[in-house]
Amino acid sequence: MAAPADLILTNAEVHTLADPDGTAEAVAVRDGRIVRVDSAYEVAFLEGVGTEVIDCGGRVLLPGFVDAHTHMDAVGRRLVHADLSGAESRGAALDRLRASAAETDAEGGADDTDGDGGTAAEWVRGYGYDESEWGETAYLTREDLDAVSTDRPVVAFREDLHSASLNAAGLDALLDRMDEATVRREDGRPTGVVVEGAVGVVQSALAEDRAATRDLLEAARDRAHELGVTGVHDMVRSSHAPRVYRELHGEDALDLRVRLNYWTDHLDAVEEAGLVSNAGGEFVRAGAIKSFTDGSIGSGTAKLSEPFADSGGRGTWVVPPAELREWVERAEDAGFQFTAHAIGDEAVRETLDAYADCEDPAAARHRVEHAEVLTEELIERFAEVGAVASVQPNFHKWAREGGLYETRLGVERTRESNPLGSLLEAGVPLAFGSDTMPLGPLFGIQQAVTAPAPEQRVGVTEALRAYTRGAAYAGFDEDRMGTVERGKLADLVVLEDSPWDVDPERIAEIDVATTIVDGEVVYRRED
């Protein structure tokens, strides 16, 4: 006779996502694993004296969401500092910065980290502004931020983290460390806007210590649970995050599957530590080695074959193709999957060419992050190489009429941007993530389902699969997670409404009722 289950979820609309029509009524869990997916009647035979039974009340039960590209410290920063995302105007963004300045003045500073660019506690920080949401093309400027404070340095990071805006005090603190080419000027005077490498200078000056990093990651973990996220592929660079994750796991306080994608400048260290891709335990594993190739569309630095519609430029190589090839070869030799940020079509082309030279790129599951500007030829090349398209469906928010993409790329390339449907049809492995813009799978799924052009759209089932089993595949985890099947990890999410049944424009409004990780309830919505 089978041992009783630790947990039973019953009276549910279970979508296994193992195949398009896989459904059931109940799920039984023992020792953190799924032991039965069946009718409520059959699963009830596994109920014992100590079994916790959750009546889902007819709600939808899915595999937990896996965010294939996120920055958890950035999620935490938006929760701890001024969150500028969703601000309806330039003035509203500045008001949020003023409120944060007043709050940190009252608290005596945000933290005690010394960033060597002035004490970090002195800085007023905002994250996630997007000028296109205001119907504008101009970034926040030095003058805008001087209106927040002239005494304290102020920084507002654009949503893509490829641009930032500084007030005069912030520029005074850090300008001498920045490459001239990364500082925007008018009439020879800095506008306050800095891009690419200069943003890294600001980030380094404000880098958190281990205790502050823990605060950020705990806040981000809790937010992930509220959104039904049970696993993340975290892109880490010059951060205490890897150590903090392992500390939290050692204390049984992580409750999140974390795949750590290390930057290329960590490769020597991870090699010396004896790590390879997929090394680790049930909760923290080594992932890929990551690199930039180009910049971003919003900052006008993505590497394009045809000029930007507004600036006439063709973007910037952050890591030139020859250097990228060297990194890919080194990572492969060290036993690592590789993942490259490549947004413009020129950047994607060079990345796929670098992967094609590998011994078996499909088996290595090398990844291209973002891949926003593609051609039919590049989609075919993706399929030939077998690379994973690690894409962000939420970027379709910029593809709407009059949006950021139209301004930067023009109408025709906007319709061809982020062609999720074409990638799927070509057989390219598709993994969805958020890049924290914003964190939230249901928002991304709504964008994928309602994208303006047919080539950009996928159906609800396909979108859910890309945010579960597709993301699991990108992390070599398809045997552990991504579907609701016997033997899989009991990482699950229960939704208040069905994404198949609601108005597609309202999918993002669906509430998460319950999130379960390793068979334990880590979030339960309060009525």
PDB file of C-alpha atoms in Angstrom, residues 77-340:
ATOM      1  CA  ARG A  77      16.263  47.547  -5.109  1.00  0.00           C
ATOM      2  CA  ARG A  78      12.892  48.568  -6.519  1.00  0.00           C
ATOM      3  CA  LEU A  79      11.306  47.373  -3.305  1.00  0.00           C
ATOM      4  CA  VAL A  80      13.853  49.039  -1.006  1.00  0.00           C
ATOM      5  CA  HIS A  81      14.510  52.285  -2.930  1.00  0.00           C
ATOM      6  CA  ALA A  82      12.300  54.433  -5.170  1.00  0.00           C
ATOM      7  CA  ASP A  83      10.439  52.318  -7.720  1.00  0.00           C
ATOM      8  CA  LEU A  84      10.048  54.491 -10.810  1.00  0.00           C
ATOM      9  CA  SER A  85       8.399  51.842 -12.960  1.00  0.00           C
ATOM     10  CA  GLY A  86       4.838  52.673 -13.890  1.00  0.00           C
ATOM     11  CA  ALA A  87       5.273  56.373 -13.134  1.00  0.00           C
ATOM     12  CA  GLU A  88       2.742  58.139 -15.365  1.00  0.00           C
ATOM     13  CA  SER A  89       4.835  61.230 -16.039  1.00  0.00           C
ATOM     14  CA  ARG A  90       8.225  62.814 -15.558  1.00  0.00           C
ATOM     15  CA  GLY A  91       6.803  64.740 -12.624  1.00  0.00           C
ATOM     16  CA  ALA A  92       5.444  61.570 -11.017  1.00  0.00           C
ATOM     17  CA  ALA A  93       8.875  59.924 -11.251  1.00  0.00           C
ATOM     18  CA  LEU A  94      10.498  62.950  -9.641  1.00  0.00           C
ATOM     19  CA  ASP A  95       7.870  62.942  -6.886  1.00  0.00           C
ATOM     20  CA  ARG A  96       8.774  59.345  -6.066  1.00  0.00           C
ATOM     21  CA  LEU A  97      12.440  60.317  -5.847  1.00  0.00           C
ATOM     22  CA  ARG A  98      11.587  63.243  -3.552  1.00  0.00           C
ATOM     23  CA  ALA A  99       9.572  60.939  -1.308  1.00  0.00           C
ATOM     24  CA  SER A 100      12.495  58.518  -1.134  1.00  0.00           C
ATOM     25  CA  ALA A 101      14.872  61.384  -0.350  1.00  0.00           C
ATOM     26  CA  ALA A 102      12.641  62.544   2.484  1.00  0.00           C
ATOM     27  CA  GLU A 103      12.314  59.017   3.834  1.00  0.00           C
ATOM     28  CA  THR A 104      16.048  58.310   3.802  1.00  0.00           C
ATOM     29  CA  ASP A 105      16.731  61.717   5.356  1.00  0.00           C
ATOM     30  CA  ALA A 106      14.422  60.729   8.198  1.00  0.00           C
ATOM     31  CA  GLU A 107      16.124  57.335   8.535  1.00  0.00           C
ATOM     32  CA  GLY A 108      19.602  58.758   8.345  1.00  0.00           C
ATOM     33  CA  GLY A 109      20.388  57.134   4.982  1.00  0.00           C
ATOM     34  CA  ALA A 110      19.448  54.042   3.070  1.00  0.00           C
ATOM     35  CA  ASP A 111      22.331  51.828   4.189  1.00  0.00           C
ATOM     36  CA  ASP A 112      25.874  51.971   5.505  1.00  0.00           C
ATOM     37  CA  THR A 113      27.627  50.811   2.357  1.00  0.00           C
ATOM     38  CA  ASP A 114      30.642  52.874   1.321  1.00  0.00           C
ATOM     39  CA  GLY A 115      30.701  53.080  -2.465  1.00  0.00           C
ATOM     40  CA  ASP A 116      33.785  55.356  -2.636  1.00  0.00           C
ATOM     41  CA  GLY A 117      31.776  57.886  -4.598  1.00  0.00           C
ATOM     42  CA  GLY A 118      30.375  59.521  -1.552  1.00  0.00           C
ATOM     43  CA  THR A 119      28.827  57.364   1.130  1.00  0.00           C
ATOM     44  CA  ALA A 120      26.170  55.248  -0.531  1.00  0.00           C
ATOM     45  CA  ALA A 121      23.715  56.215   2.205  1.00  0.00           C
ATOM     46  CA  GLU A 122      23.858  59.782   0.922  1.00  0.00           C
ATOM     47  CA  TRP A 123      22.579  58.810  -2.525  1.00  0.00           C
ATOM     48  CA  VAL A 124      18.940  59.079  -3.501  1.00  0.00           C
ATOM     49  CA  ARG A 125      18.259  56.137  -5.826  1.00  0.00           C
ATOM     50  CA  GLY A 126      15.449  55.334  -8.198  1.00  0.00           C
ATOM     51  CA  TYR A 127      15.062  52.315 -10.452  1.00  0.00           C
ATOM     52  CA  GLY A 128      13.029  51.460 -13.517  1.00  0.00           C
ATOM     53  CA  TYR A 129      11.977  54.712 -15.190  1.00  0.00           C
ATOM     54  CA  ASP A 130      10.779  54.500 -18.787  1.00  0.00           C
ATOM     55  CA  GLU A 131      10.335  57.817 -20.560  1.00  0.00           C
ATOM     56  CA  SER A 132       8.302  56.139 -23.319  1.00  0.00           C
ATOM     57  CA  GLU A 133       5.507  55.544 -20.784  1.00  0.00           C
ATOM     58  CA  TRP A 134       5.222  59.330 -20.480  1.00  0.00           C
ATOM     59  CA  GLY A 135       4.847  59.760 -24.245  1.00  0.00           C
ATOM     60  CA  GLU A 136       8.322  61.316 -24.339  1.00  0.00           C
ATOM     61  CA  THR A 137      11.712  60.468 -25.828  1.00  0.00           C
ATOM     62  CA  ALA A 138      13.921  62.541 -23.511  1.00  0.00           C
ATOM     63  CA  TYR A 139      15.548  60.879 -20.516  1.00  0.00           C
ATOM     64  CA  LEU A 140      15.609  62.421 -17.047  1.00  0.00           C
ATOM     65  CA  THR A 141      18.306  65.091 -16.948  1.00  0.00           C
ATOM     66  CA  ARG A 142      20.693  66.711 -14.525  1.00  0.00           C
ATOM     67  CA  GLU A 143      18.287  69.635 -14.112  1.00  0.00           C
ATOM     68  CA  ASP A 144      15.366  67.293 -13.389  1.00  0.00           C
ATOM     69  CA  LEU A 145      17.284  65.535 -10.640  1.00  0.00           C
ATOM     70  CA  ASP A 146      18.722  68.743  -9.200  1.00  0.00           C
ATOM     71  CA  ALA A 147      15.087  69.568  -8.449  1.00  0.00           C
ATOM     72  CA  VAL A 148      15.052  66.488  -6.197  1.00  0.00           C
ATOM     73  CA  SER A 149      18.186  67.481  -4.300  1.00  0.00           C
ATOM     74  CA  THR A 150      21.203  69.707  -4.795  1.00  0.00           C
ATOM     75  CA  ASP A 151      22.909  68.569  -1.591  1.00  0.00           C
ATOM     76  CA  ARG A 152      22.749  64.807  -2.080  1.00  0.00           C
ATOM     77  CA  PRO A 153      23.772  62.841  -5.180  1.00  0.00           C
ATOM     78  CA  VAL A 154      20.727  61.495  -7.025  1.00  0.00           C
ATOM     79  CA  VAL A 155      20.610  58.706  -9.605  1.00  0.00           C
ATOM     80  CA  ALA A 156      17.670  57.356 -11.595  1.00  0.00           C
ATOM     81  CA  PHE A 157      18.330  54.149 -13.512  1.00  0.00           C
ATOM     82  CA  ARG A 158      16.425  53.607 -16.720  1.00  0.00           C
ATOM     83  CA  GLU A 159      14.424  50.361 -16.852  1.00  0.00           C
ATOM     84  CA  ASP A 160      16.922  48.575 -19.107  1.00  0.00           C
ATOM     85  CA  LEU A 161      19.905  49.470 -16.854  1.00  0.00           C
ATOM     86  CA  HIS A 162      21.853  50.556 -19.934  1.00  0.00           C
ATOM     87  CA  SER A 163      21.250  54.231 -19.124  1.00  0.00           C
ATOM     88  CA  ALA A 164      21.116  56.243 -15.929  1.00  0.00           C
ATOM     89  CA  SER A 165      20.539  59.880 -15.045  1.00  0.00           C
ATOM     90  CA  LEU A 166      22.519  61.830 -12.439  1.00  0.00           C
ATOM     91  CA  ASN A 167      22.147  65.192 -10.786  1.00  0.00           C
ATOM     92  CA  ALA A 168      25.050  67.631 -10.508  1.00  0.00           C
ATOM     93  CA  ALA A 169      26.193  66.187  -7.174  1.00  0.00           C
ATOM     94  CA  GLY A 170      26.184  62.682  -8.615  1.00  0.00           C
ATOM     95  CA  LEU A 171      28.207  63.806 -11.621  1.00  0.00           C
ATOM     96  CA  ASP A 172      30.671  65.602  -9.367  1.00  0.00           C
ATOM     97  CA  ALA A 173      31.202  62.393  -7.417  1.00  0.00           C
ATOM     98  CA  LEU A 174      31.768  60.034 -10.352  1.00  0.00           C
ATOM     99  CA  LEU A 175      32.349  61.867 -13.634  1.00  0.00           C
ATOM    100  CA  ASP A 176      36.136  61.592 -13.511  1.00  0.00           C
ATOM    101  CA  ARG A 177      35.858  57.772 -13.537  1.00  0.00           C
ATOM    102  CA  MET A 178      33.697  57.634 -16.656  1.00  0.00           C
ATOM    103  CA  ASP A 179      34.802  57.205 -20.249  1.00  0.00           C
ATOM    104  CA  GLU A 180      33.983  60.357 -22.199  1.00  0.00           C
ATOM    105  CA  ALA A 181      32.143  58.337 -24.847  1.00  0.00           C
ATOM    106  CA  THR A 182      29.639  57.080 -22.274  1.00  0.00           C
ATOM    107  CA  VAL A 183      28.638  60.526 -20.996  1.00  0.00           C
ATOM    108  CA  ARG A 184      26.001  62.407 -23.004  1.00  0.00           C
ATOM    109  CA  ARG A 185      26.684  66.118 -23.481  1.00  0.00           C
ATOM    110  CA  GLU A 186      25.054  69.213 -24.949  1.00  0.00           C
ATOM    111  CA  ASP A 187      27.259  72.196 -25.828  1.00  0.00           C
ATOM    112  CA  GLY A 188      30.099  70.372 -24.095  1.00  0.00           C
ATOM    113  CA  ARG A 189      28.239  70.101 -20.785  1.00  0.00           C
ATOM    114  CA  PRO A 190      27.050  66.767 -19.314  1.00  0.00           C
ATOM    115  CA  THR A 191      23.280  66.376 -19.585  1.00  0.00           C
ATOM    116  CA  GLY A 192      23.250  63.998 -16.623  1.00  0.00           C
ATOM    117  CA  VAL A 193      22.577  60.998 -18.877  1.00  0.00           C
ATOM    118  CA  VAL A 194      25.216  58.253 -18.919  1.00  0.00           C
ATOM    119  CA  VAL A 195      25.182  54.933 -20.761  1.00  0.00           C
ATOM    120  CA  GLU A 196      26.758  51.451 -20.773  1.00  0.00           C
ATOM    121  CA  GLY A 197      30.164  51.481 -19.008  1.00  0.00           C
ATOM    122  CA  ALA A 198      29.374  54.670 -17.117  1.00  0.00           C
ATOM    123  CA  VAL A 199      26.284  52.971 -15.665  1.00  0.00           C
ATOM    124  CA  GLY A 200      28.641  50.281 -14.382  1.00  0.00           C
ATOM    125  CA  VAL A 201      30.689  52.977 -12.646  1.00  0.00           C
ATOM    126  CA  VAL A 202      27.574  54.160 -10.811  1.00  0.00           C
ATOM    127  CA  GLN A 203      26.555  50.625  -9.910  1.00  0.00           C
ATOM    128  CA  SER A 204      30.025  49.866  -8.545  1.00  0.00           C
ATOM    129  CA  ALA A 205      29.952  53.016  -6.422  1.00  0.00           C
ATOM    130  CA  LEU A 206      26.637  51.938  -4.919  1.00  0.00           C
ATOM    131  CA  ALA A 207      27.393  48.222  -4.542  1.00  0.00           C
ATOM    132  CA  GLU A 208      25.772  46.742  -1.442  1.00  0.00           C
ATOM    133  CA  ASP A 209      27.625  44.840   1.255  1.00  0.00           C
ATOM    134  CA  ARG A 210      26.588  41.288   2.137  1.00  0.00           C
ATOM    135  CA  ALA A 211      24.006  42.287   4.735  1.00  0.00           C
ATOM    136  CA  ALA A 212      22.332  44.778   2.386  1.00  0.00           C
ATOM    137  CA  THR A 213      22.422  42.217  -0.430  1.00  0.00           C
ATOM    138  CA  ARG A 214      20.604  39.772   1.817  1.00  0.00           C
ATOM    139  CA  ASP A 215      17.904  42.351   2.484  1.00  0.00           C
ATOM    140  CA  LEU A 216      17.452  42.847  -1.261  1.00  0.00           C
ATOM    141  CA  LEU A 217      17.297  39.146  -2.067  1.00  0.00           C
ATOM    142  CA  GLU A 218      14.871  38.349   0.744  1.00  0.00           C
ATOM    143  CA  ALA A 219      12.544  41.116  -0.460  1.00  0.00           C
ATOM    144  CA  ALA A 220      12.862  39.859  -4.052  1.00  0.00           C
ATOM    145  CA  ARG A 221      12.234  36.250  -3.014  1.00  0.00           C
ATOM    146  CA  ASP A 222       9.022  37.216  -1.255  1.00  0.00           C
ATOM    147  CA  ARG A 223       7.877  39.229  -4.253  1.00  0.00           C
ATOM    148  CA  ALA A 224       8.640  36.297  -6.554  1.00  0.00           C
ATOM    149  CA  HIS A 225       6.458  34.030  -4.412  1.00  0.00           C
ATOM    150  CA  GLU A 226       3.580  36.515  -4.604  1.00  0.00           C
ATOM    151  CA  LEU A 227       3.814  36.267  -8.394  1.00  0.00           C
ATOM    152  CA  GLY A 228       3.939  32.468  -8.528  1.00  0.00           C
ATOM    153  CA  VAL A 229       7.642  32.283  -9.346  1.00  0.00           C
ATOM    154  CA  THR A 230       9.304  29.175  -7.925  1.00  0.00           C
ATOM    155  CA  GLY A 231      12.601  29.283  -9.834  1.00  0.00           C
ATOM    156  CA  VAL A 232      14.865  31.962 -11.324  1.00  0.00           C
ATOM    157  CA  HIS A 233      17.886  32.187 -13.571  1.00  0.00           C
ATOM    158  CA  ASP A 234      19.667  35.073 -11.876  1.00  0.00           C
ATOM    159  CA  MET A 235      22.273  37.063 -13.816  1.00  0.00           C
ATOM    160  CA  VAL A 236      24.929  37.969 -11.256  1.00  0.00           C
ATOM    161  CA  ARG A 237      27.943  40.248 -11.528  1.00  0.00           C
ATOM    162  CA  SER A 238      30.191  41.722  -8.848  1.00  0.00           C
ATOM    163  CA  SER A 239      27.652  40.768  -6.215  1.00  0.00           C
ATOM    164  CA  HIS A 240      27.450  38.968  -2.891  1.00  0.00           C
ATOM    165  CA  ALA A 241      24.339  37.200  -4.221  1.00  0.00           C
ATOM    166  CA  PRO A 242      25.886  33.730  -4.785  1.00  0.00           C
ATOM    167  CA  ARG A 243      27.121  33.571  -1.206  1.00  0.00           C
ATOM    168  CA  VAL A 244      23.873  34.977   0.200  1.00  0.00           C
ATOM    169  CA  TYR A 245      21.790  32.436  -1.717  1.00  0.00           C
ATOM    170  CA  ARG A 246      23.860  29.610  -0.287  1.00  0.00           C
ATOM    171  CA  GLU A 247      23.617  31.061   3.211  1.00  0.00           C
ATOM    172  CA  LEU A 248      19.837  31.296   2.918  1.00  0.00           C
ATOM    173  CA  HIS A 249      19.644  27.724   1.672  1.00  0.00           C
ATOM    174  CA  GLY A 250      21.834  26.578   4.563  1.00  0.00           C
ATOM    175  CA  GLU A 251      19.320  28.178   6.914  1.00  0.00           C
ATOM    176  CA  ASP A 252      16.345  26.561   5.097  1.00  0.00           C
ATOM    177  CA  ALA A 253      15.222  30.085   4.234  1.00  0.00           C
ATOM    178  CA  LEU A 254      15.701  30.264   0.457  1.00  0.00           C
ATOM    179  CA  ASP A 255      12.493  28.572  -0.794  1.00  0.00           C
ATOM    180  CA  LEU A 256      13.398  29.382  -4.396  1.00  0.00           C
ATOM    181  CA  ARG A 257      15.275  27.398  -7.078  1.00  0.00           C
ATOM    182  CA  VAL A 258      18.164  29.586  -8.202  1.00  0.00           C
ATOM    183  CA  ARG A 259      20.347  29.081 -11.263  1.00  0.00           C
ATOM    184  CA  LEU A 260      23.334  31.429 -11.123  1.00  0.00           C
ATOM    185  CA  ASN A 261      24.526  32.743 -14.469  1.00  0.00           C
ATOM    186  CA  TYR A 262      27.956  34.222 -13.800  1.00  0.00           C
ATOM    187  CA  TRP A 263      29.479  37.047 -15.822  1.00  0.00           C
ATOM    188  CA  THR A 264      32.580  36.439 -17.945  1.00  0.00           C
ATOM    189  CA  ASP A 265      34.708  38.362 -15.466  1.00  0.00           C
ATOM    190  CA  HIS A 266      33.882  35.609 -12.930  1.00  0.00           C
ATOM    191  CA  LEU A 267      35.084  32.781 -15.174  1.00  0.00           C
ATOM    192  CA  ASP A 268      38.549  32.464 -13.623  1.00  0.00           C
ATOM    193  CA  ALA A 269      37.054  32.338 -10.135  1.00  0.00           C
ATOM    194  CA  VAL A 270      34.380  29.747 -10.921  1.00  0.00           C
ATOM    195  CA  GLU A 271      36.944  27.598 -12.746  1.00  0.00           C
ATOM    196  CA  GLU A 272      39.249  27.714  -9.727  1.00  0.00           C
ATOM    197  CA  ALA A 273      36.318  26.762  -7.501  1.00  0.00           C
ATOM    198  CA  GLY A 274      35.798  23.650  -9.634  1.00  0.00           C
ATOM    199  CA  LEU A 275      32.342  24.648 -10.830  1.00  0.00           C
ATOM    200  CA  VAL A 276      30.742  23.640 -14.129  1.00  0.00           C
ATOM    201  CA  SER A 277      27.269  24.241 -15.473  1.00  0.00           C
ATOM    202  CA  ASN A 278      24.591  22.432 -13.436  1.00  0.00           C
ATOM    203  CA  ALA A 279      26.882  21.826 -10.449  1.00  0.00           C
ATOM    204  CA  GLY A 280      25.106  22.308  -7.140  1.00  0.00           C
ATOM    205  CA  GLY A 281      22.151  21.039  -5.167  1.00  0.00           C
ATOM    206  CA  GLU A 282      18.382  21.121  -5.269  1.00  0.00           C
ATOM    207  CA  PHE A 283      18.117  24.867  -4.691  1.00  0.00           C
ATOM    208  CA  VAL A 284      21.314  26.583  -5.891  1.00  0.00           C
ATOM    209  CA  ARG A 285      23.094  25.548  -9.074  1.00  0.00           C
ATOM    210  CA  ALA A 286      25.759  26.993 -11.338  1.00  0.00           C
ATOM    211  CA  GLY A 287      24.326  28.048 -14.656  1.00  0.00           C
ATOM    212  CA  ALA A 288      25.926  29.658 -17.670  1.00  0.00           C
ATOM    213  CA  ILE A 289      28.694  32.142 -18.272  1.00  0.00           C
ATOM    214  CA  LYS A 290      27.147  35.411 -19.475  1.00  0.00           C
ATOM    215  CA  SER A 291      28.356  38.274 -21.602  1.00  0.00           C
ATOM    216  CA  PHE A 292      27.044  41.371 -23.255  1.00  0.00           C
ATOM    217  CA  THR A 293      27.464  41.883 -26.976  1.00  0.00           C
ATOM    218  CA  ASP A 294      25.571  45.128 -27.557  1.00  0.00           C
ATOM    219  CA  GLY A 295      23.482  47.642 -25.639  1.00  0.00           C
ATOM    220  CA  SER A 296      19.721  48.228 -25.744  1.00  0.00           C
ATOM    221  CA  ILE A 297      17.027  49.698 -27.980  1.00  0.00           C
ATOM    222  CA  GLY A 298      15.838  52.130 -25.314  1.00  0.00           C
ATOM    223  CA  SER A 299      19.327  53.543 -24.903  1.00  0.00           C
ATOM    224  CA  GLY A 300      19.995  53.577 -28.654  1.00  0.00           C
ATOM    225  CA  THR A 301      22.975  51.237 -28.260  1.00  0.00           C
ATOM    226  CA  ALA A 302      21.684  47.903 -29.660  1.00  0.00           C
ATOM    227  CA  LYS A 303      23.851  46.817 -32.632  1.00  0.00           C
ATOM    228  CA  LEU A 304      21.729  47.032 -35.784  1.00  0.00           C
ATOM    229  CA  SER A 305      22.377  46.321 -39.458  1.00  0.00           C
ATOM    230  CA  GLU A 306      20.177  49.312 -40.373  1.00  0.00           C
ATOM    231  CA  PRO A 307      20.269  52.638 -38.516  1.00  0.00           C
ATOM    232  CA  PHE A 308      17.996  53.638 -35.672  1.00  0.00           C
ATOM    233  CA  ALA A 309      15.021  55.569 -37.022  1.00  0.00           C
ATOM    234  CA  ASP A 310      15.478  58.496 -34.626  1.00  0.00           C
ATOM    235  CA  SER A 311      19.243  58.839 -34.189  1.00  0.00           C
ATOM    236  CA  GLY A 312      20.694  57.387 -37.381  1.00  0.00           C
ATOM    237  CA  GLY A 313      23.239  55.428 -35.358  1.00  0.00           C
ATOM    238  CA  ARG A 314      23.766  51.690 -35.578  1.00  0.00           C
ATOM    239  CA  GLY A 315      24.492  50.976 -31.924  1.00  0.00           C
ATOM    240  CA  THR A 316      27.542  49.921 -29.970  1.00  0.00           C
ATOM    241  CA  TRP A 317      29.596  46.804 -29.468  1.00  0.00           C
ATOM    242  CA  VAL A 318      29.915  46.398 -25.716  1.00  0.00           C
ATOM    243  CA  VAL A 319      31.876  43.185 -26.315  1.00  0.00           C
ATOM    244  CA  PRO A 320      33.261  42.949 -29.882  1.00  0.00           C
ATOM    245  CA  PRO A 321      32.617  39.746 -31.869  1.00  0.00           C
ATOM    246  CA  ALA A 322      36.223  38.512 -31.727  1.00  0.00           C
ATOM    247  CA  GLU A 323      36.267  38.850 -27.940  1.00  0.00           C
ATOM    248  CA  LEU A 324      32.884  37.137 -27.676  1.00  0.00           C
ATOM    249  CA  ARG A 325      34.200  34.126 -29.595  1.00  0.00           C
ATOM    250  CA  GLU A 326      37.132  33.861 -27.195  1.00  0.00           C
ATOM    251  CA  TRP A 327      34.783  33.885 -24.208  1.00  0.00           C
ATOM    252  CA  VAL A 328      32.515  31.243 -25.734  1.00  0.00           C
ATOM    253  CA  GLU A 329      35.497  28.991 -26.412  1.00  0.00           C
ATOM    254  CA  ARG A 330      36.897  29.481 -22.920  1.00  0.00           C
ATOM    255  CA  ALA A 331      33.538  28.784 -21.287  1.00  0.00           C
ATOM    256  CA  GLU A 332      33.021  25.618 -23.315  1.00  0.00           C
ATOM    257  CA  ASP A 333      36.500  24.375 -22.445  1.00  0.00           C
ATOM    258  CA  ALA A 334      35.681  24.976 -18.767  1.00  0.00           C
ATOM    259  CA  GLY A 335      32.438  22.961 -18.990  1.00  0.00           C
ATOM    260  CA  PHE A 336      29.971  25.837 -19.092  1.00  0.00           C
ATOM    261  CA  GLN A 337      26.885  26.686 -21.033  1.00  0.00           C
ATOM    262  CA  PHE A 338      27.173  30.186 -22.511  1.00  0.00           C
ATOM    263  CA  THR A 339      24.563  32.915 -22.658  1.00  0.00           C
ATOM    264  CA  ALA A 340      24.953  36.196 -24.499  1.00  0.00           C
TER     265      ALA A 340
END
